[in-house]
Amino acid sequence: MQDTKREPLIRIRNLRKSFGPLEVLKGIDMEVREGQILALIGPSGSGKSTLLRTINQLEDVTSGEIWFDGTLVNADLPHRAREKHLNALRRNIGMVFQHFNLFPHMTALENVTMAPVLLGLHTKAQARENALRLLAKVGLSDRADYYPSRLSGGQKQRVAIARALAMEPKVMLFDEVTSALDPELVGEVNRTMKQLAEENMTMVIVTHELKFAADTASHIVFMADGRIVEEGPPDQVLRNPLQARTRAFLQQDFAE
Amino acid sequence: MQRVWIFFAQASLTTIKISGLAILLGLCLGFIAALSSLSRLTVVRWPARAYVSVFRGTPALIQLFLLYFGGLQLGLEMSPIQAGIIGLGINIGAYMTESIRGAIIAVDKGQTEAGRCLGLSRAQTMARVILPQAARLMVRPLGVNSVALIKGSAIVSTISVTELTYTAHRFISSTYKPFEMFILAAIFYLIIITLFMRLVQWIDTRVALKE
Ligand SMILES: Nc1ncnc2c1ncn2[C@@H]1O[C@H](COP(=O)(O)OP(=O)(O)O)[C@@H](O)[C@H]1O
Ligand SMILES: [Mg+2]
């Protein structure tokens, strides 16, 4: 395929990360290609969130390299220069959190328009138009003027997705975005993500929902104890895993 | 007795003026010191922490005397009212620093992360995301600081500012009625503080989270 010759959008090389004496990432090598839907699975505490958060440098790293779109993300720069460099990078990397982190003092619409206007991506009018389009896309046209306190968890999470999309990112990172939701609200958020996947958005999804990963992802990465144990297409990793560690994880999970 | 009321009413205005200006000065210093104390840079953090420790750790009366009498000795001439406003303002600013800093720290860390993830700078995140949320958390503590200041403003009577407490003293020496005069002063303080607390409550509802 033509595509595989292109540079991957994200390339991670021998990444290590410690919190004090605790080594959480023990040499990760990973690539994310444009348009790829990568699901990151593994037991709790295996380092999935930490890995995701190093990509946009919410966590700095101990050693190794993270490349995004041809730029070394964790370049060793003086503080000022590094801040500028990260601000520029982060505009292109959308992130959605487990606990939504919507701005409670802004309406849904304001949550979505704030960054594009402040950072000069759009004029106020453009940003508003764009935000209304995005809110419609996530099925929340009628909630544009609501404050987060009046939205359900599923609605909050869809606003958070719209907020991230408003910066027109090249990749979207999702960290267990349905874990804090009541079971009956999971579906609406999953559908929104699925829709993005169908539009070829590049996505890295940390999830414990194996069924969703199987349905949506084009590539599965299984992590345990700070290492990548196994990766490949969903059919292989989820149905015919090569590693005993993967099989144990899958059995345990399906048994629950 | 009629005359006494008028003097006390005028003295209340002086107490209100001194307290009001000292509160404004304290708020300015408090914001600057609170933001400084959260800086990444030690050279910015350190003076802010020192300011808080020194001015909370020594009597306000000594600070006031140092400013006024010490100032006179060093050729820094100030009217008693000016010295009172500056002395009280610097003192309450140290307490306000802690109230403001506490409110900023109390905003969920996820809010900063959400702001930074969108590409906002530290300053933009502080201004647009953190401070608007911290504002509603700091109104009450700052109100408590301000009430303490209004009551504490009695100390400027010691440098002959004709505010409420000074006025009570003055009438006691001419009338020999300490009981009545101090009760009268207390009533005026109570009125000022009750009105002030109304104001704080009003501000609190104004900055409350909208639904
Ligand atoms: N800020 C932190 N400070 C110290 N330890 C942390 C921090 N964040 C995560 N950890 C630890 O790192 C390990 C991996 O955490 P995490 O990346 O959240 O795993 P996962 O998302 O796979 O559940 C855990 O042992 C966790 O306790
Ligand atoms: Mg996690």
Coordinates of C-alpha atoms and ligand atoms in Angstrom, one line a residue:
Chain A
M1 CA 0.0 0.0 0.0
Q2 CA 1.1 3.5 -0.8
D3 CA 0.3 4.7 2.8
T4 CA 2.7 2.4 4.6
K5 CA 5.6 4.2 2.9
R6 CA 4.8 7.5 4.5
E7 CA 6.3 8.4 7.8
P8 CA 4.0 7.4 10.7
L9 CA 2.2 10.3 12.3
I10 CA 3.5 9.3 15.7
R11 CA 6.6 7.3 16.3
I12 CA 7.8 6.4 19.8
R13 CA 11.2 5.0 20.4
N14 CA 12.6 3.2 23.4
L15 CA 10.5 5.4 25.7
R16 CA 11.1 5.1 29.4
K17 CA 9.3 6.9 32.2
S18 CA 9.8 6.7 35.9
F19 CA 7.8 8.3 38.8
G20 CA 10.6 8.5 41.4
P21 CA 11.9 5.0 41.9
L22 CA 8.9 3.4 40.0
E23 CA 9.6 2.7 36.4
V24 CA 6.2 2.8 34.6
L25 CA 7.2 2.6 31.0
K26 CA 10.1 0.2 30.3
G27 CA 11.2 0.8 26.8
I28 CA 8.1 1.4 24.5
D29 CA 8.4 1.3 20.7
M30 CA 5.2 2.2 18.9
E31 CA 3.9 3.8 15.7
V32 CA 0.7 5.4 14.8
R33 CA 0.0 5.8 11.1
E34 CA -2.3 8.4 9.6
G35 CA -5.9 7.2 9.7
Q36 CA -5.0 4.4 12.0
I37 CA -7.3 3.6 14.9
L38 CA -5.1 2.2 17.6
A39 CA -6.6 0.7 20.7
L40 CA -4.3 0.4 23.8
I41 CA -5.4 -2.3 26.1
G42 CA -4.0 -4.0 29.2
P43 CA -4.5 -4.4 32.9
S44 CA -4.9 -1.5 35.2
G45 CA -1.6 0.1 36.2
S46 CA 0.2 -1.2 33.1
G47 CA 1.1 2.3 32.0
K48 CA -1.5 3.0 29.3
S49 CA -2.5 6.4 30.5
T50 CA 1.1 7.4 31.1
L51 CA 2.0 6.4 27.6
L52 CA -0.9 8.4 26.1
R53 CA 0.0 11.4 28.2
T54 CA 3.6 11.4 27.1
I55 CA 2.5 12.0 23.5
N56 CA 1.3 15.5 24.3
Q57 CA 3.8 15.9 27.2
L58 CA 1.3 16.1 30.0
E59 CA 3.9 13.7 31.4
D60 CA 7.6 14.3 30.5
V61 CA 9.7 11.3 29.8
T62 CA 12.9 9.9 31.4
S63 CA 14.5 8.8 28.1
G64 CA 13.6 7.9 24.6
E65 CA 12.0 9.8 21.7
I66 CA 8.5 10.8 20.7
W67 CA 8.1 12.0 17.1
F68 CA 4.9 13.7 16.0
D69 CA 4.4 14.7 12.4
G70 CA 8.2 14.9 11.8
T71 CA 8.9 16.9 15.0
L72 CA 10.7 15.6 18.1
V73 CA 8.1 16.2 20.8
N74 CA 10.4 15.8 23.7
A75 CA 13.2 17.9 22.3
D76 CA 15.6 19.3 24.9
L77 CA 14.9 23.0 24.8
P78 CA 15.2 25.9 27.2
H79 CA 12.0 26.4 29.1
R80 CA 10.5 29.3 27.1
A81 CA 11.2 27.6 23.8
R82 CA 9.9 24.3 25.0
E83 CA 6.6 25.9 26.1
K84 CA 6.2 27.5 22.7
H85 CA 7.0 24.3 21.0
L86 CA 4.5 22.3 23.1
N87 CA 1.7 24.9 22.7
A88 CA 2.1 24.6 18.9
L89 CA 2.2 20.8 19.0
R90 CA -0.7 20.4 21.4
R91 CA -3.0 22.3 19.0
N92 CA -2.7 19.4 16.7
I93 CA -3.2 16.7 19.3
G94 CA -6.7 16.5 20.7
M95 CA -7.3 14.7 24.0
V96 CA -10.4 13.5 25.8
F97 CA -10.3 12.5 29.4
Q98 CA -12.0 10.0 31.6
H99 CA -13.5 12.7 33.8
F100 CA -14.4 15.1 30.9
N101 CA -12.7 18.1 32.3
L102 CA -15.2 20.5 30.7
F103 CA -14.9 24.1 31.8
P104 CA -17.8 24.4 34.2
H105 CA -18.0 28.2 33.9
M106 CA -18.7 28.1 30.2
T107 CA -21.6 26.8 28.2
A108 CA -21.2 23.8 25.9
L109 CA -20.8 26.2 23.0
E110 CA -18.2 28.4 24.8
N111 CA -16.3 25.3 25.8
V112 CA -15.9 24.5 22.1
T113 CA -15.2 28.0 20.8
M114 CA -12.8 29.3 23.5
A115 CA -9.5 27.8 22.3
P116 CA -10.0 28.4 18.5
V117 CA -10.8 32.0 19.1
L118 CA -8.1 32.6 21.7
L119 CA -5.4 31.0 19.6
G120 CA -6.5 32.8 16.4
L121 CA -7.5 29.7 14.5
H122 CA -11.0 31.2 13.8
T123 CA -12.8 34.5 14.2
K124 CA -15.6 34.5 16.7
A125 CA -18.2 34.1 14.0
Q126 CA -16.3 31.2 12.3
A127 CA -15.7 29.5 15.6
R128 CA -19.3 29.7 16.5
E129 CA -20.4 28.3 13.2
N130 CA -17.9 25.6 13.4
A131 CA -18.8 24.7 17.0
L132 CA -22.5 24.5 16.2
R133 CA -21.6 22.1 13.3
L134 CA -19.5 20.0 15.7
L135 CA -22.1 20.0 18.4
A136 CA -24.6 18.8 15.7
K137 CA -22.2 16.1 14.7
V138 CA -22.0 14.8 18.3
G139 CA -25.8 15.1 18.5
L140 CA -26.0 18.0 20.9
S141 CA -27.4 20.9 18.8
D142 CA -30.1 21.5 21.4
R143 CA -27.6 21.7 24.3
A144 CA -25.3 24.4 22.9
D145 CA -26.3 26.9 25.6
Y146 CA -26.3 24.5 28.5
Y147 CA -23.7 24.7 31.3
P148 CA -21.9 21.4 32.0
S149 CA -23.7 21.0 35.3
R150 CA -26.9 20.4 33.4
L151 CA -25.6 17.8 31.0
S152 CA -25.4 14.0 31.6
G153 CA -22.1 12.3 31.6
G154 CA -22.5 11.1 28.1
Q155 CA -23.4 14.5 26.9
K156 CA -20.5 16.1 28.7
Q157 CA -18.1 13.6 27.1
R158 CA -19.5 14.4 23.6
V159 CA -19.0 18.1 24.3
A160 CA -15.5 17.3 25.3
I161 CA -15.0 15.5 22.0
A162 CA -16.4 18.4 20.1
R163 CA -14.1 20.8 22.0
A164 CA -11.0 18.8 21.0
L165 CA -12.2 18.5 17.4
A166 CA -12.6 22.3 17.2
M167 CA -8.8 22.7 17.1
E168 CA -8.8 20.5 14.0
P169 CA -6.2 18.1 15.4
K170 CA -4.3 15.6 13.4
V171 CA -4.8 12.9 16.0
M172 CA -7.2 12.3 18.9
L173 CA -6.2 10.7 22.1
F174 CA -8.9 9.0 24.3
D175 CA -8.1 7.9 27.8
E176 CA -10.8 5.5 29.1
V177 CA -13.5 8.0 28.1
T178 CA -16.4 5.8 28.9
S179 CA -15.1 4.5 32.3
A180 CA -16.8 7.1 34.4
L181 CA -20.1 6.8 32.6
D182 CA -23.3 5.0 33.7
P183 CA -23.6 1.9 31.5
E184 CA -26.6 3.2 29.6
L185 CA -24.6 6.2 28.5
V186 CA -21.6 4.4 27.1
G187 CA -23.2 3.6 23.8
E188 CA -23.7 7.2 22.7
V189 CA -20.1 8.1 23.3
N190 CA -18.9 5.0 21.6
R191 CA -21.0 5.8 18.6
T192 CA -19.5 9.2 18.4
M193 CA -16.0 7.7 18.4
K194 CA -17.0 5.1 15.8
Q195 CA -18.2 7.9 13.6
L196 CA -14.9 9.7 13.9
A197 CA -13.1 6.4 13.0
E198 CA -15.2 6.1 9.9
E199 CA -14.2 9.6 8.9
N200 CA -10.5 8.4 9.0
M201 CA -9.5 10.5 12.0
T202 CA -6.3 9.1 13.5
M203 CA -7.1 7.9 17.0
V204 CA -5.3 6.4 19.9
I205 CA -7.8 4.9 22.3
V206 CA -7.1 3.6 25.7
T207 CA -10.0 1.3 26.6
H208 CA -11.0 -1.6 28.7
E209 CA -13.9 -2.3 26.4
L210 CA -12.6 -5.2 24.4
K211 CA -15.7 -5.5 22.3
F212 CA -15.6 -1.8 21.3
A213 CA -11.8 -2.2 20.5
A214 CA -12.6 -5.2 18.3
D215 CA -15.3 -3.4 16.4
T216 CA -13.5 -0.1 16.0
A217 CA -9.8 -0.4 16.1
S218 CA -7.6 -1.2 13.1
H219 CA -4.7 -2.1 15.4
I220 CA -4.5 -3.4 18.9
V221 CA -1.6 -2.9 21.3
F222 CA -1.6 -5.0 24.5
M223 CA 0.5 -3.6 27.3
A224 CA 1.5 -5.1 30.7
D225 CA 3.9 -3.9 33.3
G226 CA 5.2 -1.0 31.3
R227 CA 6.0 -3.1 28.2
I228 CA 4.2 -3.8 24.9
V229 CA 3.5 -7.6 25.0
E230 CA 1.8 -8.0 21.7
E231 CA 0.3 -6.0 18.9
G232 CA -1.4 -6.5 15.6
P233 CA -4.8 -6.5 14.0
P234 CA -7.8 -7.1 16.3
D235 CA -8.5 -10.5 14.8
Q236 CA -5.1 -11.7 15.7
V237 CA -4.5 -10.1 19.1
L238 CA -8.0 -10.5 20.4
R239 CA -8.9 -13.9 18.9
N240 CA -5.6 -15.7 18.4
P241 CA -3.1 -14.1 20.7
L242 CA 0.5 -15.4 20.5
Q243 CA 1.5 -14.6 24.0
A244 CA 0.4 -16.4 27.2
R245 CA 0.2 -13.0 29.0
T246 CA -2.3 -11.8 26.4
R247 CA -4.4 -14.9 26.6
A248 CA -4.5 -14.7 30.4
F249 CA -5.6 -11.1 30.2
L250 CA -8.3 -11.8 27.7
Q251 CA -9.7 -14.8 29.6
Q252 CA -9.8 -12.9 32.8
D253 CA -11.6 -10.0 31.1
F254 CA -14.1 -12.1 29.3
A255 CA -14.8 -14.0 32.4
E256 CA -15.8 -10.8 34.3
Chain B
M1 CA -25.3 63.7 72.9
Q2 CA -26.6 64.7 69.4
R3 CA -23.2 66.1 68.6
V4 CA -21.5 62.9 69.7
W5 CA -23.5 60.9 67.1
I6 CA -22.4 63.2 64.4
F7 CA -18.8 62.8 65.3
F8 CA -19.1 59.0 65.5
A9 CA -20.8 59.0 62.1
Q10 CA -18.0 61.0 60.6
A11 CA -15.4 58.8 62.3
S12 CA -17.2 55.8 60.7
L13 CA -16.6 57.3 57.3
T14 CA -12.9 57.5 58.0
T15 CA -12.9 53.9 59.2
I16 CA -14.7 52.9 56.0
K17 CA -12.4 54.9 53.8
I18 CA -9.2 53.5 55.4
S19 CA -10.5 49.9 55.4
G20 CA -11.8 50.2 51.9
L21 CA -8.5 51.4 50.5
A22 CA -6.5 49.0 52.6
I23 CA -8.7 46.1 51.2
L24 CA -8.0 47.3 47.7
L25 CA -4.3 47.5 48.3
G26 CA -4.4 44.1 50.0
L27 CA -6.2 42.5 47.1
C28 CA -3.6 43.9 44.6
L29 CA -0.7 42.7 46.7
G30 CA -2.5 39.4 47.4
F31 CA -3.0 38.6 43.7
I32 CA 0.6 39.5 42.8
A33 CA 2.0 37.5 45.7
A34 CA -0.3 34.5 45.1
L35 CA 0.5 34.3 41.4
S36 CA 4.2 34.8 42.2
S37 CA 4.1 32.0 44.9
L38 CA 2.8 29.6 42.2
S39 CA 5.6 30.5 39.8
R40 CA 8.0 28.0 38.4
L41 CA 10.9 30.3 39.2
T42 CA 12.4 30.2 42.7
V43 CA 13.5 33.9 42.5
V44 CA 9.8 34.8 41.9
R45 CA 8.4 32.4 44.5
W46 CA 10.8 33.2 47.3
P47 CA 10.0 36.9 47.9
A48 CA 6.2 36.1 47.8
R49 CA 6.7 33.4 50.5
A50 CA 8.9 35.7 52.6
Y51 CA 6.3 38.5 52.4
V52 CA 3.6 36.2 53.7
S53 CA 5.7 34.8 56.5
V54 CA 6.9 38.1 57.7
F55 CA 3.6 40.0 57.7
R56 CA 1.6 37.2 59.1
G57 CA 4.3 36.4 61.6
T58 CA 4.6 39.8 63.3
P59 CA 2.1 42.0 65.0
A60 CA 0.2 44.4 62.8
L61 CA 0.8 47.1 65.4
I62 CA 4.5 46.8 65.2
Q63 CA 4.3 46.9 61.4
L64 CA 2.3 50.1 61.6
F65 CA 4.7 51.7 64.1
L66 CA 7.7 50.7 61.9
L67 CA 6.0 52.3 58.9
Y68 CA 4.9 55.5 60.6
F69 CA 7.4 56.3 63.3
G70 CA 10.2 54.4 61.7
G71 CA 9.3 56.2 58.4
L72 CA 9.5 59.6 60.1
Q73 CA 12.8 58.8 61.6
L74 CA 14.2 57.9 58.2
G75 CA 12.7 61.0 56.6
L76 CA 9.8 59.2 54.9
E77 CA 7.0 61.5 55.8
M78 CA 3.4 60.2 55.7
S79 CA 0.2 61.5 57.1
P80 CA -1.3 59.1 59.7
I81 CA -4.1 58.2 57.3
Q82 CA -1.7 57.3 54.5
A83 CA 0.4 55.3 56.9
G84 CA -2.7 53.6 58.2
I85 CA -4.0 52.6 54.8
I86 CA -0.6 51.3 53.6
G87 CA 0.2 49.6 56.9
L88 CA -3.1 47.8 57.1
G89 CA -3.1 47.0 53.3
I90 CA 0.3 45.4 53.4
N91 CA -0.6 43.4 56.4
I92 CA -4.0 42.1 55.1
G93 CA -2.4 41.4 51.7
A94 CA -0.3 38.7 53.3
Y95 CA -3.5 36.9 54.5
M96 CA -5.2 37.5 51.2
T97 CA -2.3 36.0 49.4
E98 CA -3.0 32.7 51.2
S99 CA -6.8 32.9 50.5
I100 CA -6.2 33.5 46.8
R101 CA -3.4 30.9 46.5
G102 CA -5.7 28.4 48.3
A103 CA -8.5 29.1 45.8
I104 CA -6.3 28.7 42.8
I105 CA -4.8 25.4 44.1
A106 CA -8.3 24.1 44.8
V107 CA -9.3 24.2 41.2
D108 CA -9.1 20.6 39.8
K109 CA -5.8 19.8 38.1
G110 CA -7.7 18.3 35.2
Q111 CA -8.8 21.9 34.3
T112 CA -5.3 22.9 33.7
E113 CA -4.6 19.8 31.7
A114 CA -7.7 20.4 29.5
G115 CA -6.5 24.0 28.8
R116 CA -2.9 23.1 28.1
C117 CA -4.1 20.2 25.8
L118 CA -5.9 22.6 23.6
G119 CA -2.7 24.6 23.1
L120 CA -3.3 27.4 25.6
S121 CA -0.2 28.8 27.3
R122 CA 0.2 28.7 31.1
A123 CA -0.9 32.4 31.3
Q124 CA -3.9 31.8 29.0
T125 CA -5.0 28.8 31.0
M126 CA -4.6 30.7 34.3
A127 CA -6.6 33.7 33.0
R128 CA -9.4 31.9 31.1
V129 CA -9.8 28.6 32.9
I130 CA -8.4 28.7 36.4
L131 CA -9.0 32.2 37.7
P132 CA -12.7 32.4 36.8
Q133 CA -13.2 29.2 38.8
A134 CA -10.9 30.2 41.6
A135 CA -12.8 33.5 41.9
R136 CA -15.9 31.9 43.3
L137 CA -13.8 30.0 45.8
M138 CA -12.0 33.0 47.1
V139 CA -14.9 35.4 47.7
R140 CA -15.7 34.0 51.2
P141 CA -12.2 33.7 52.5
L142 CA -11.4 37.2 51.2
G143 CA -14.6 38.4 52.9
V144 CA -13.3 36.9 56.2
N145 CA -9.9 38.6 55.7
S146 CA -11.6 41.9 55.0
V147 CA -13.9 41.7 58.1
A148 CA -10.8 41.0 60.2
L149 CA -9.2 44.1 58.6
I150 CA -12.1 46.4 59.4
K151 CA -12.1 45.3 63.0
G152 CA -8.3 45.5 63.1
S153 CA -8.3 49.0 61.7
A154 CA -8.9 50.2 65.3
I155 CA -5.1 50.0 65.7
V156 CA -4.6 53.1 63.5
S157 CA -6.1 55.1 66.4
T158 CA -2.7 54.7 68.0
I159 CA -1.2 57.0 65.3
S160 CA -4.0 59.5 65.9
V161 CA -6.2 58.8 62.9
T162 CA -9.6 60.1 63.8
E163 CA -11.5 56.9 63.1
L164 CA -14.0 55.2 65.4
T165 CA -11.8 54.0 68.2
Y166 CA -9.8 57.2 68.3
T167 CA -13.1 59.2 68.5
A168 CA -14.4 57.1 71.3
H169 CA -11.2 57.7 73.3
R170 CA -11.5 61.4 72.6
F171 CA -15.0 61.7 74.0
I172 CA -14.1 59.6 77.0
S173 CA -11.5 62.1 78.1
S174 CA -14.1 64.9 77.8
T175 CA -17.2 63.1 79.1
Y176 CA -15.7 60.4 81.4
K177 CA -18.2 57.9 80.1
P178 CA -16.1 55.0 78.7
F179 CA -19.0 52.6 78.9
E180 CA -21.3 54.6 76.6
M181 CA -18.6 55.7 74.2
F182 CA -17.2 52.2 73.7
I183 CA -20.7 50.8 73.2
L184 CA -21.4 53.5 70.7
A185 CA -18.2 52.7 68.8
A186 CA -19.1 49.0 68.9
I187 CA -22.5 49.7 67.4
F188 CA -20.9 51.6 64.5
Y189 CA -18.5 48.8 63.8
L190 CA -21.3 46.3 63.9
I191 CA -23.3 48.3 61.4
I192 CA -20.3 48.7 59.0
I193 CA -19.5 45.0 59.2
T194 CA -23.1 43.9 58.7
L195 CA -23.4 46.0 55.6
F196 CA -20.0 44.8 54.4
M197 CA -21.1 41.1 54.8
R198 CA -24.2 41.8 52.7
L199 CA -21.9 43.1 50.0
V200 CA -19.8 39.9 50.2
Q201 CA -22.9 37.8 49.9
W202 CA -24.1 39.8 46.9
I203 CA -20.7 39.3 45.2
D204 CA -20.8 35.6 46.1
T205 CA -24.1 35.1 44.3
R206 CA -22.8 37.1 41.4
V207 CA -19.8 34.9 40.8
A208 CA -21.6 31.6 41.7
L209 CA -21.6 29.0 39.0
K210 CA -24.4 29.5 36.4
E211 CA -26.6 26.6 35.5
Ligands
LIG1 N1 1.7 11.1 38.8 C1 2.1 9.8 39.2 N2 2.9 9.7 40.2 C2 3.3 8.5 40.6 N3 2.9 7.3 40.1 C3 2.1 7.4 39.1 C4 1.6 8.6 38.6 N4 0.8 8.4 37.5 C5 0.7 7.0 37.4 N5 1.5 6.4 38.3 C6 1.7 5.0 38.5 O1 2.2 4.5 37.2 C7 1.6 3.2 37.0 C8 0.9 3.2 35.6 O2 -0.2 4.1 35.7 P1 -1.2 4.4 34.5 O3 -0.4 4.9 33.4 O4 -2.3 5.3 35.0 O5 -1.7 2.9 34.2 P2 -3.1 2.5 33.4 O6 -3.6 3.7 32.7 O7 -2.6 1.4 32.5 O8 -4.0 2.0 34.4 C9 0.7 2.9 38.2 O9 1.5 2.1 39.0 C10 0.5 4.2 38.8 O10 0.3 4.1 40.2
MG2 MG -5.4 4.7 33.0

